[in-house]
CSV table of C-alpha atoms in Angstrom, one decimal:
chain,number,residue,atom,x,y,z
H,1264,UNK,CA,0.0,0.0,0.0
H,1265,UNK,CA,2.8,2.4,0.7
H,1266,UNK,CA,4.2,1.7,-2.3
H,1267,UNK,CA,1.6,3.2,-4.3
H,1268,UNK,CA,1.6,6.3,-2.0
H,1269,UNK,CA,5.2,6.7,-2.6
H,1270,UNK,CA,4.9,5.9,-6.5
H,1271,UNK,CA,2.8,9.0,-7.2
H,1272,UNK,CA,5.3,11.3,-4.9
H,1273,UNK,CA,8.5,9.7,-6.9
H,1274,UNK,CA,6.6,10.4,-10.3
H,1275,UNK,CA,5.8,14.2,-8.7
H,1276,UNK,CA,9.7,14.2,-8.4
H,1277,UNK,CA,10.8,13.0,-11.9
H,1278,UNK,CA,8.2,15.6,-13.4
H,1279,UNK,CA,6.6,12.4,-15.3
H,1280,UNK,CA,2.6,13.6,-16.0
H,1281,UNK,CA,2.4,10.4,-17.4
H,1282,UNK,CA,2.8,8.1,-14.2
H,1283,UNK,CA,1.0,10.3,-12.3
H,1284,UNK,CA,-1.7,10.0,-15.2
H,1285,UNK,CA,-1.6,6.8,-14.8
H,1286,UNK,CA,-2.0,6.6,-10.7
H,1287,UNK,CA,-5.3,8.5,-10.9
H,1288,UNK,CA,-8.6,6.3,-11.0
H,1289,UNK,CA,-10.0,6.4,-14.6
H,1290,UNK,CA,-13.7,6.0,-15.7
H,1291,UNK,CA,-12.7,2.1,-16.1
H,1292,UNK,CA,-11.6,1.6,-12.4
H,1293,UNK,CA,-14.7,3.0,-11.1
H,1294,UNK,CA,-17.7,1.4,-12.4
H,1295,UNK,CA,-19.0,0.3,-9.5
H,1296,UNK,CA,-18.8,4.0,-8.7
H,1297,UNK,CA,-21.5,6.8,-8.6
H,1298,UNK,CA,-21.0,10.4,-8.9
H,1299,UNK,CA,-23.3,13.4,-8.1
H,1300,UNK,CA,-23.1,16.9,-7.0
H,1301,UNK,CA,-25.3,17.6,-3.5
H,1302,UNK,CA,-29.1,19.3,-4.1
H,1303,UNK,CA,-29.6,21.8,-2.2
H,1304,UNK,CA,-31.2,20.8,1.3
H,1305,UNK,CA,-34.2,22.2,3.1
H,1306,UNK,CA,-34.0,20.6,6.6
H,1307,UNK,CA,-31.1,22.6,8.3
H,1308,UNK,CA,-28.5,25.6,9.0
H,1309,UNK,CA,-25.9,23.6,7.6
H,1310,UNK,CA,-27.4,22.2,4.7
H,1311,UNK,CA,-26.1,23.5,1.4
H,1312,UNK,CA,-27.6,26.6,0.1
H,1313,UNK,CA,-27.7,27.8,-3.7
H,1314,UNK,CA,-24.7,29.0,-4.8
H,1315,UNK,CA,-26.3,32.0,-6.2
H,1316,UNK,CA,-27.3,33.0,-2.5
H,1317,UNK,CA,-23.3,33.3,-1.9
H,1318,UNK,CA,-21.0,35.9,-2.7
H,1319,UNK,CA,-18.5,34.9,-5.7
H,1320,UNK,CA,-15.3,34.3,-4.3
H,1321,UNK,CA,-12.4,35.0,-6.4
H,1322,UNK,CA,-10.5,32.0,-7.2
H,1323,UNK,CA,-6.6,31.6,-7.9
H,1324,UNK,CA,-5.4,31.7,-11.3
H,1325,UNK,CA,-4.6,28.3,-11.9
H,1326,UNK,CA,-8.2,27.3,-12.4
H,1327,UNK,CA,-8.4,28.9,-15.4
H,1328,UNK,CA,-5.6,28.1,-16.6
H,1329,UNK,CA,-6.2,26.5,-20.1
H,1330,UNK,CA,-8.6,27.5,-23.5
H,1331,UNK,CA,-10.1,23.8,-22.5
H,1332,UNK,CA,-11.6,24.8,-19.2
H,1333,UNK,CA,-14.7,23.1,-19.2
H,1334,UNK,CA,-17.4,23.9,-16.8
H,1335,UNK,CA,-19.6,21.1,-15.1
H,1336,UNK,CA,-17.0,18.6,-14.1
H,1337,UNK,CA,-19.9,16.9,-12.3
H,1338,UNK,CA,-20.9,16.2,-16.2
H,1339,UNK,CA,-19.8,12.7,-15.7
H,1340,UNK,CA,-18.1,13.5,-18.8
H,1341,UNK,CA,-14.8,14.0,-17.0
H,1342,UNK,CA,-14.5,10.9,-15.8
H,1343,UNK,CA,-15.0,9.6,-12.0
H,1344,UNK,CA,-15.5,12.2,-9.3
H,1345,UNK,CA,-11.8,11.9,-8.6
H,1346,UNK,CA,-11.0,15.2,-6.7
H,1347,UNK,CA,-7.6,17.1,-5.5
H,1348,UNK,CA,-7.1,20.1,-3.1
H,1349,UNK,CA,-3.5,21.4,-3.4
H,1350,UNK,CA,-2.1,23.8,-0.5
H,1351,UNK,CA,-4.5,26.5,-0.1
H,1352,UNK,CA,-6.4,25.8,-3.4
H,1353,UNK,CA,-9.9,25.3,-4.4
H,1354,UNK,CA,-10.7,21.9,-4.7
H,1355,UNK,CA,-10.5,20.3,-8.4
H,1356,UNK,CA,-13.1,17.4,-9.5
H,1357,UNK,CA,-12.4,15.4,-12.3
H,1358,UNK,CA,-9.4,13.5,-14.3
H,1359,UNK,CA,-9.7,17.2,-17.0
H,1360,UNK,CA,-9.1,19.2,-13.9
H,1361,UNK,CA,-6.8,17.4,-12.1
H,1362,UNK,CA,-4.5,16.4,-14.3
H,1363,UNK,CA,-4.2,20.1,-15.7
H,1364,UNK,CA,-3.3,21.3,-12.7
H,1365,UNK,CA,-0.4,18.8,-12.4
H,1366,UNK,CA,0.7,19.6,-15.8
H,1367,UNK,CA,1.0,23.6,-14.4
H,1368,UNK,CA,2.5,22.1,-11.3
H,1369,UNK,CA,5.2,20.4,-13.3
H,1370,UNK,CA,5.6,23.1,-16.0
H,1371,UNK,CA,6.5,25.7,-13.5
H,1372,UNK,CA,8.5,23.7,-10.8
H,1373,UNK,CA,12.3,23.0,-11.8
H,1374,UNK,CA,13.0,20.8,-8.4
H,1375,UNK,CA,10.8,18.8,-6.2
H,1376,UNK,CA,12.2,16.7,-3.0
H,1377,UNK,CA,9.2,15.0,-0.9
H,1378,UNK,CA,11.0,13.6,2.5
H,1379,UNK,CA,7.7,11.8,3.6
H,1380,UNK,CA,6.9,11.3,7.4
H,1381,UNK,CA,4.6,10.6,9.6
H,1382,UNK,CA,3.0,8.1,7.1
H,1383,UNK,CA,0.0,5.7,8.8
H,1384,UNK,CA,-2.1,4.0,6.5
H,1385,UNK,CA,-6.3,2.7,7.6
H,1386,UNK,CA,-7.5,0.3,5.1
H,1387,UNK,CA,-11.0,-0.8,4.6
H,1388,UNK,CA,-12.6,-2.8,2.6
H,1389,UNK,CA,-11.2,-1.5,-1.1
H,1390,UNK,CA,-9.8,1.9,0.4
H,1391,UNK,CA,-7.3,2.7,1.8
H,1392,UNK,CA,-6.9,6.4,3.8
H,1393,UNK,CA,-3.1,7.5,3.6
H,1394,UNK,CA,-2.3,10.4,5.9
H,1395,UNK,CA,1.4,11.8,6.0
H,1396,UNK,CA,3.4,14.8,5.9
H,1397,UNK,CA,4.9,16.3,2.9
H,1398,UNK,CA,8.3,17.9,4.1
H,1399,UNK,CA,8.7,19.5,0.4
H,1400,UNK,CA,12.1,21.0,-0.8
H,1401,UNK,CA,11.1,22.9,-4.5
H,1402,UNK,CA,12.4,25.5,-7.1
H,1403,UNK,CA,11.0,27.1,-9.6
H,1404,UNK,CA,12.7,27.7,-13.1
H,1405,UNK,CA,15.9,29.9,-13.5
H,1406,UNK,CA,15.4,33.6,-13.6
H,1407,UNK,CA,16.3,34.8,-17.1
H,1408,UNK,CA,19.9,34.7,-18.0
H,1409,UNK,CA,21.1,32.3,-15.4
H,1410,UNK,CA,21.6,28.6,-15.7
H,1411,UNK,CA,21.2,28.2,-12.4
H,1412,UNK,CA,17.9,26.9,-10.5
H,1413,UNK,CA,15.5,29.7,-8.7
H,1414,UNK,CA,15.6,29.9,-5.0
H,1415,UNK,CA,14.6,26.5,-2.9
H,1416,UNK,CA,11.9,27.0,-0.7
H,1417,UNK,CA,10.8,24.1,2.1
H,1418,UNK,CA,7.5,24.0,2.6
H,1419,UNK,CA,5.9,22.1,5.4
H,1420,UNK,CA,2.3,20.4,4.0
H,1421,UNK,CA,0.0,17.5,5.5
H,1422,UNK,CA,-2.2,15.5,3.0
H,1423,UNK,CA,-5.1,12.9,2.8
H,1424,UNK,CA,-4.4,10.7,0.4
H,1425,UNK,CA,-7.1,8.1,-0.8
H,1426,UNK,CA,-6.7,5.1,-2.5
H,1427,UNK,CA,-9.2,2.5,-4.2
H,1428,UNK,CA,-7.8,-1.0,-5.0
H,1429,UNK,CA,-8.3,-2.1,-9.0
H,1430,UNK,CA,-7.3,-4.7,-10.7
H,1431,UNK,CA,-4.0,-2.6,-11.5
H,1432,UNK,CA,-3.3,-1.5,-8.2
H,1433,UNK,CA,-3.8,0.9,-5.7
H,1434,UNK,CA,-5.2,4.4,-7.8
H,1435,UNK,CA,-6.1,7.6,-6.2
H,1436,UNK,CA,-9.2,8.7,-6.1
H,1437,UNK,CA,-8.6,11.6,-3.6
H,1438,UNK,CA,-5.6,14.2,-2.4
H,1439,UNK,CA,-6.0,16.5,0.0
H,1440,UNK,CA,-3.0,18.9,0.6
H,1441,UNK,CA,-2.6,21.9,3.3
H,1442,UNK,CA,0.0,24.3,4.8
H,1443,UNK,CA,0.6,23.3,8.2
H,1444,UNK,CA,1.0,27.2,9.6
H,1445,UNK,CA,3.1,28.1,12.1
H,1446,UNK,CA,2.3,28.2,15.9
H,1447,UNK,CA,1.6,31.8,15.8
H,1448,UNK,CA,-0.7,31.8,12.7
H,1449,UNK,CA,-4.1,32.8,14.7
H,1450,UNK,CA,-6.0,33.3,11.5
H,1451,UNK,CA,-7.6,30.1,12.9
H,1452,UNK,CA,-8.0,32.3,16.7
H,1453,UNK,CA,-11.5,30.4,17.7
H,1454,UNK,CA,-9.8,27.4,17.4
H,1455,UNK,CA,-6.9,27.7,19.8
H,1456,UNK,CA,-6.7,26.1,22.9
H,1457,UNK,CA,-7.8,28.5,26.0
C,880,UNK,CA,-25.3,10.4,1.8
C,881,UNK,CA,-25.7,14.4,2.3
C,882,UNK,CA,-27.4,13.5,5.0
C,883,UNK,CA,-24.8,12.4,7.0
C,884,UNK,CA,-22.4,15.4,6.4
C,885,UNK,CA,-25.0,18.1,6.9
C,886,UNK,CA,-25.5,16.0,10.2
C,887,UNK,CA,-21.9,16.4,11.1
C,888,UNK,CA,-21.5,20.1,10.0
C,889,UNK,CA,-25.2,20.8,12.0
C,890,UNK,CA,-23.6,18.8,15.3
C,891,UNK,CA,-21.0,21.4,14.7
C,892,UNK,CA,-23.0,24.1,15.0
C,893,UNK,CA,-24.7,23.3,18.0
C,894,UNK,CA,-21.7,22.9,19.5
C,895,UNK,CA,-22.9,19.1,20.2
C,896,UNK,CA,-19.4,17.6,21.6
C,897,UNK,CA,-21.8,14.1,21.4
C,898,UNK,CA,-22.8,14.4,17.9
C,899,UNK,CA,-19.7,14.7,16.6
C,900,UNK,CA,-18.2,12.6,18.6
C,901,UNK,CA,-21.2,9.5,17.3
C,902,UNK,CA,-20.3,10.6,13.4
C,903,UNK,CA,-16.5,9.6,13.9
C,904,UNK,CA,-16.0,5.6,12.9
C,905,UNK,CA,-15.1,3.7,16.3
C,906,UNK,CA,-13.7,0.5,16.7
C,907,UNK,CA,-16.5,-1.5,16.5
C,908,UNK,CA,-17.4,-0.1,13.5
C,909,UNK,CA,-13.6,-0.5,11.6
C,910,UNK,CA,-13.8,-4.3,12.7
C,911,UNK,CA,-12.5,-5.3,9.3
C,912,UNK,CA,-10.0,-2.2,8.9
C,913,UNK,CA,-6.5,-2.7,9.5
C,914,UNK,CA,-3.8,0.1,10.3
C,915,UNK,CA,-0.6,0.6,10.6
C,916,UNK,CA,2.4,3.2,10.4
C,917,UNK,CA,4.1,3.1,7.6
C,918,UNK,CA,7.8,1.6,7.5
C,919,UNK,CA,10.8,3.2,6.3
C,920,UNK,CA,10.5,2.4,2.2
C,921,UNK,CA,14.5,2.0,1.0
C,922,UNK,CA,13.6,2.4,-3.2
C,923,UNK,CA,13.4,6.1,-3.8
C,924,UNK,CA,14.2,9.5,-3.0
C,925,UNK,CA,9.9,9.6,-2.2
C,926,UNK,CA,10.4,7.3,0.2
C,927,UNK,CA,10.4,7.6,4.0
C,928,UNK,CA,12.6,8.5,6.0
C,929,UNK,CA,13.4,8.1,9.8
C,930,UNK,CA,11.7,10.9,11.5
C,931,UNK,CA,14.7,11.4,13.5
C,932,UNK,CA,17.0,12.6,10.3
C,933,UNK,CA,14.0,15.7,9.9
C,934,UNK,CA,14.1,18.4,12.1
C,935,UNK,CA,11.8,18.7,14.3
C,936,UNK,CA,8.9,21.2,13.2
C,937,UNK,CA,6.7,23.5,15.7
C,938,UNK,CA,3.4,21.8,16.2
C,939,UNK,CA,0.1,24.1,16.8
C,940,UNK,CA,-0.7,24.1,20.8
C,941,UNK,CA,-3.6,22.3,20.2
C,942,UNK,CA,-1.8,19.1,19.9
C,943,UNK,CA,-0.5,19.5,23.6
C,944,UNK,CA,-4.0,20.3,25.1
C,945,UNK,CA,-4.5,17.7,27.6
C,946,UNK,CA,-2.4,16.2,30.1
C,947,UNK,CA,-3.8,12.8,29.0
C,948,UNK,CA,-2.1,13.7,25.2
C,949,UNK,CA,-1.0,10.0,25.2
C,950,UNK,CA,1.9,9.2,23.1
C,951,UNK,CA,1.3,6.5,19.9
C,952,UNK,CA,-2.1,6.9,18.4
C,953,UNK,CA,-1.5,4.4,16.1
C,954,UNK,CA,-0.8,2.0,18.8
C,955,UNK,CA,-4.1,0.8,18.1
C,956,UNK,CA,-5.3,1.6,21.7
C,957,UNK,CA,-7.0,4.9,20.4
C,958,UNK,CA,-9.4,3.1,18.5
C,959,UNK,CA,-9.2,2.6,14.5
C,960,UNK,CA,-7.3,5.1,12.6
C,961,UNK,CA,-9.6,8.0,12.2
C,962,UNK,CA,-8.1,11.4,10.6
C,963,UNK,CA,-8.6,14.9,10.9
C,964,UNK,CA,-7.3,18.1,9.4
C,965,UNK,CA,-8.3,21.6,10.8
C,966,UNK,CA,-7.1,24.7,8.7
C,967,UNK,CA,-3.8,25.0,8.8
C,968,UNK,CA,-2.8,22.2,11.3
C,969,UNK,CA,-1.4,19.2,11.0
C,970,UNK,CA,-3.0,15.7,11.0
C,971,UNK,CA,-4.3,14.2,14.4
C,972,UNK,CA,-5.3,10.5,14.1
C,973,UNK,CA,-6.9,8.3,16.5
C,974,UNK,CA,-10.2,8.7,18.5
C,975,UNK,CA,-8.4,10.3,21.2
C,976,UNK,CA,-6.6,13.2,19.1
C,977,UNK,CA,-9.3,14.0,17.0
C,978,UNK,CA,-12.0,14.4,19.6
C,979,UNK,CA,-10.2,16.3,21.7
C,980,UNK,CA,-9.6,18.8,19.0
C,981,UNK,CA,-13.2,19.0,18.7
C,982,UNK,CA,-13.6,19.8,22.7
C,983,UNK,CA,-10.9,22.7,22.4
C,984,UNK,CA,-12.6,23.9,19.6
C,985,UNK,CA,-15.8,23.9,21.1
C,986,UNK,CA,-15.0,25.2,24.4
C,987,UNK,CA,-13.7,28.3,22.1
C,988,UNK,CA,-16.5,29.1,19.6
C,989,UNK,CA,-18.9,30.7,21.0
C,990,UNK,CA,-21.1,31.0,17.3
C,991,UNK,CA,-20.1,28.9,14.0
C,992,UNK,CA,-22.4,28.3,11.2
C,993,UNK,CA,-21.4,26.6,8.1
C,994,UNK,CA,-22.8,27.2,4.9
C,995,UNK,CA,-22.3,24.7,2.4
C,996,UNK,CA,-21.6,25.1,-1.6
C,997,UNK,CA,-19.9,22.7,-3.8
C,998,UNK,CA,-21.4,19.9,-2.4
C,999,UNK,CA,-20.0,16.9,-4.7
C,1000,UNK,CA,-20.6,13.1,-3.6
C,1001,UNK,CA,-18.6,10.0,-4.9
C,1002,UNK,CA,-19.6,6.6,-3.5
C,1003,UNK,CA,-17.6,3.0,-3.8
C,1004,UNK,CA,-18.3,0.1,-2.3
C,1005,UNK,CA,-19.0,1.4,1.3
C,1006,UNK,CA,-17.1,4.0,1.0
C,1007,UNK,CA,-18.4,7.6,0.1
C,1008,UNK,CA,-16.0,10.9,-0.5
C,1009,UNK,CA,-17.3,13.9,0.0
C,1010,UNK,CA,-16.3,17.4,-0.8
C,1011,UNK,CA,-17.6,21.3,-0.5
C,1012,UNK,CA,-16.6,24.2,0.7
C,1013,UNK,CA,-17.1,25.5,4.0
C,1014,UNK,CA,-18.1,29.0,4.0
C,1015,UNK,CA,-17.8,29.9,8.0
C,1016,UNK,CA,-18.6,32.6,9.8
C,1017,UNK,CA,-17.8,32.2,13.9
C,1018,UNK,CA,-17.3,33.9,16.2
C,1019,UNK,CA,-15.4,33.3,19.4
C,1020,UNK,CA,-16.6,33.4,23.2
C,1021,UNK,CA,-17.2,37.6,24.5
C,1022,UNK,CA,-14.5,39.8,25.7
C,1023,UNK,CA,-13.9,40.5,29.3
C,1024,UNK,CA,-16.6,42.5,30.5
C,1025,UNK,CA,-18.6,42.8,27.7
C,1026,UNK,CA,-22.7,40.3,27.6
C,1027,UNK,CA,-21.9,40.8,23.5
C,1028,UNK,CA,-19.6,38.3,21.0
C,1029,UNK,CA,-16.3,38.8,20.1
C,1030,UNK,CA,-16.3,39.8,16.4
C,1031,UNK,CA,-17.5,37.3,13.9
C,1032,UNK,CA,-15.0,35.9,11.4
C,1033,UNK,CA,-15.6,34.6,7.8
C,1034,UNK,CA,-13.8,32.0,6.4
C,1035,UNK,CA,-13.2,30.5,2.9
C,1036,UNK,CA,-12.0,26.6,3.8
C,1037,UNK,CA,-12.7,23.7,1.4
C,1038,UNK,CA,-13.2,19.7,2.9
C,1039,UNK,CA,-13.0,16.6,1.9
C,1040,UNK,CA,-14.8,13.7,3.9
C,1041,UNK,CA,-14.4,10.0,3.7
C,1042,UNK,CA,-17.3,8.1,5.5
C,1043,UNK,CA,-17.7,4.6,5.5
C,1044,UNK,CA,-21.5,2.6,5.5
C,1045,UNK,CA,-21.8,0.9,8.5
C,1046,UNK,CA,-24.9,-0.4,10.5
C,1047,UNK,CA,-25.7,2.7,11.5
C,1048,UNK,CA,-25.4,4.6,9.0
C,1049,UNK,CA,-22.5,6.7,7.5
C,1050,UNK,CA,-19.7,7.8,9.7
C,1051,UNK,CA,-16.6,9.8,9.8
C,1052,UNK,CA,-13.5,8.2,8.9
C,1053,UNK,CA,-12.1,11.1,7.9
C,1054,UNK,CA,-12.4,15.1,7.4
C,1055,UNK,CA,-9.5,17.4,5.8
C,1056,UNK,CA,-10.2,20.9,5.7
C,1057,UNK,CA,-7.7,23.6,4.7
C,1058,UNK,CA,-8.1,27.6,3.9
C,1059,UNK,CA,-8.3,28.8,0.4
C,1060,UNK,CA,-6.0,31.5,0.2
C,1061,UNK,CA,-6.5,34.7,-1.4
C,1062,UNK,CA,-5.5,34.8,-5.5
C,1063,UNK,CA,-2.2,36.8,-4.5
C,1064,UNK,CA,-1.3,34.2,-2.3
C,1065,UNK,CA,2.5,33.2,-3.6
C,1066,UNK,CA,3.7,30.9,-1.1
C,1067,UNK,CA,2.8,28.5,-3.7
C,1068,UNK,CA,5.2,30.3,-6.6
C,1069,UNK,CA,5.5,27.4,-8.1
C,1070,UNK,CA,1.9,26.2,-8.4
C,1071,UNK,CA,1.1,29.3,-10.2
C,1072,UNK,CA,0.8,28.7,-14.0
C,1073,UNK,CA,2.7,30.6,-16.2
């Protein structure tokens, strides 16, 4: 089971879209799946409301990144409701999504070093729930007229990875990736400790 | 399906320690699950590594809350290996960790209300993944002095939640939540496409 988990972070490393392609569920590994975006729900505070009842929120760049941007990924035509949230992004549905996002990911990071810890893996039934920590050493492309890489910069990120078994393996069907902020970050204030 | 996350969300808001606490898987409903912590993987630079060769890293207060903050949550004592994310923290496992997170929380939010958009639902097998966004607005207890709230807070946080069928019902295995940071957020310079 680890060795899936750390088969998608080595093919992160080596910048290969295609093996990370490739450790995504597709519509074939899913069948027995079903996929559908929530109605709206009368009975409570926290049901979900219309999202014309909510303020647009502006959303980074990257997810509008390409002339191919289709809306609806709930479509079904996307493939299987995979879904990935990287640090302090919106979450992306869908293979079309997802995989776009890796291909900006790649075409815009020179370097990237995972040193994984904290790894502990639940499995049940056909899935397996993958939580670790991501101590991530990256740099961008050179500045112009330099042949030398752009500044490293650590980052410290925990993610949720889930995995379905197929007849090919272990395939993510889910990453969830997230700054862990420092101790004095109180942008989260009503949830530190008294 | 929805049902059981706007449960968990409304449990929230009602500051119902008990609610939340019966959403979360326990043992006796991970009787077939197996967990483990992963083992040092020797083929690749992705690999793990002994935690020991990482410095250490700050960790949130939260994690130190309670004199009973037990060592070894994947010791198996803790019950089966549940998972929790809260903006910008890192990744508390077991029973123990993650319900105690909930108390401190609690005991420090005086008013939270969730509302819900994005509401997308994939099931397989008996497992169902969940993800929206969490538009919050909370507010923490009143200042000294003062019968009124402390000042309400918005937040922009997107989730992803595993829950697994069980006899009663769909529960918690587990939630990942992380803030959606603001378009001119460039801690992630290399996630932004060119």
């Amino acid at each position: 089971m680890e060795l899936a988990n750390t088969a998608f972070y080595e093919a992160l490393e080596r910048g290969d879209f295609d093996g990370v392609s490739d450790l995504w569920l597709d519509a074939a590994d899913l069948a027995d799946a079903e996929t559908y975006a929530g109605t709206p729900d009368t009975g409570g505070d926290a049901g979900t409301i219309p999202e014309a009842a909510i303020v647009p929120v502006p959303l980074p760049d990257a997810d509008t990144g390409g002339p191919d941007d289709a809306e609806g990924p709930e479509s079904g035509s996307d493939g299987p409701a995979i879904s990935c949230v990287h640090p302090g992004w919106p979450v992306l549905t869908g293979r079309g999504e997802v995989l776009r996002s890796y291909a900006l990911i790649m075409a815009n990071t020179e370097y990237i070093q995972f040193f994984l810890t904290d790894l502990k893996v639940s499995v049940a039934g056909d899935t397996a729930l993958v939580t670790c920590t991501e101590n991530i050493l990256s740099g961008g492309p050179a500045p112009q007229d330099s042949e030398e890489l752009g500044p490293l910069v650590g980052q410290l990120v925990v993610a949720t990875n889930v995995f379905r078994r197929t007849p090919d393996g272990w395939k993510l069907w889910s990453h969830h990736a997230s700054p862990v902020l420092a101790e004095s970050g109180d942008e989260e204030g009503d949830e530190t400790p008294s």
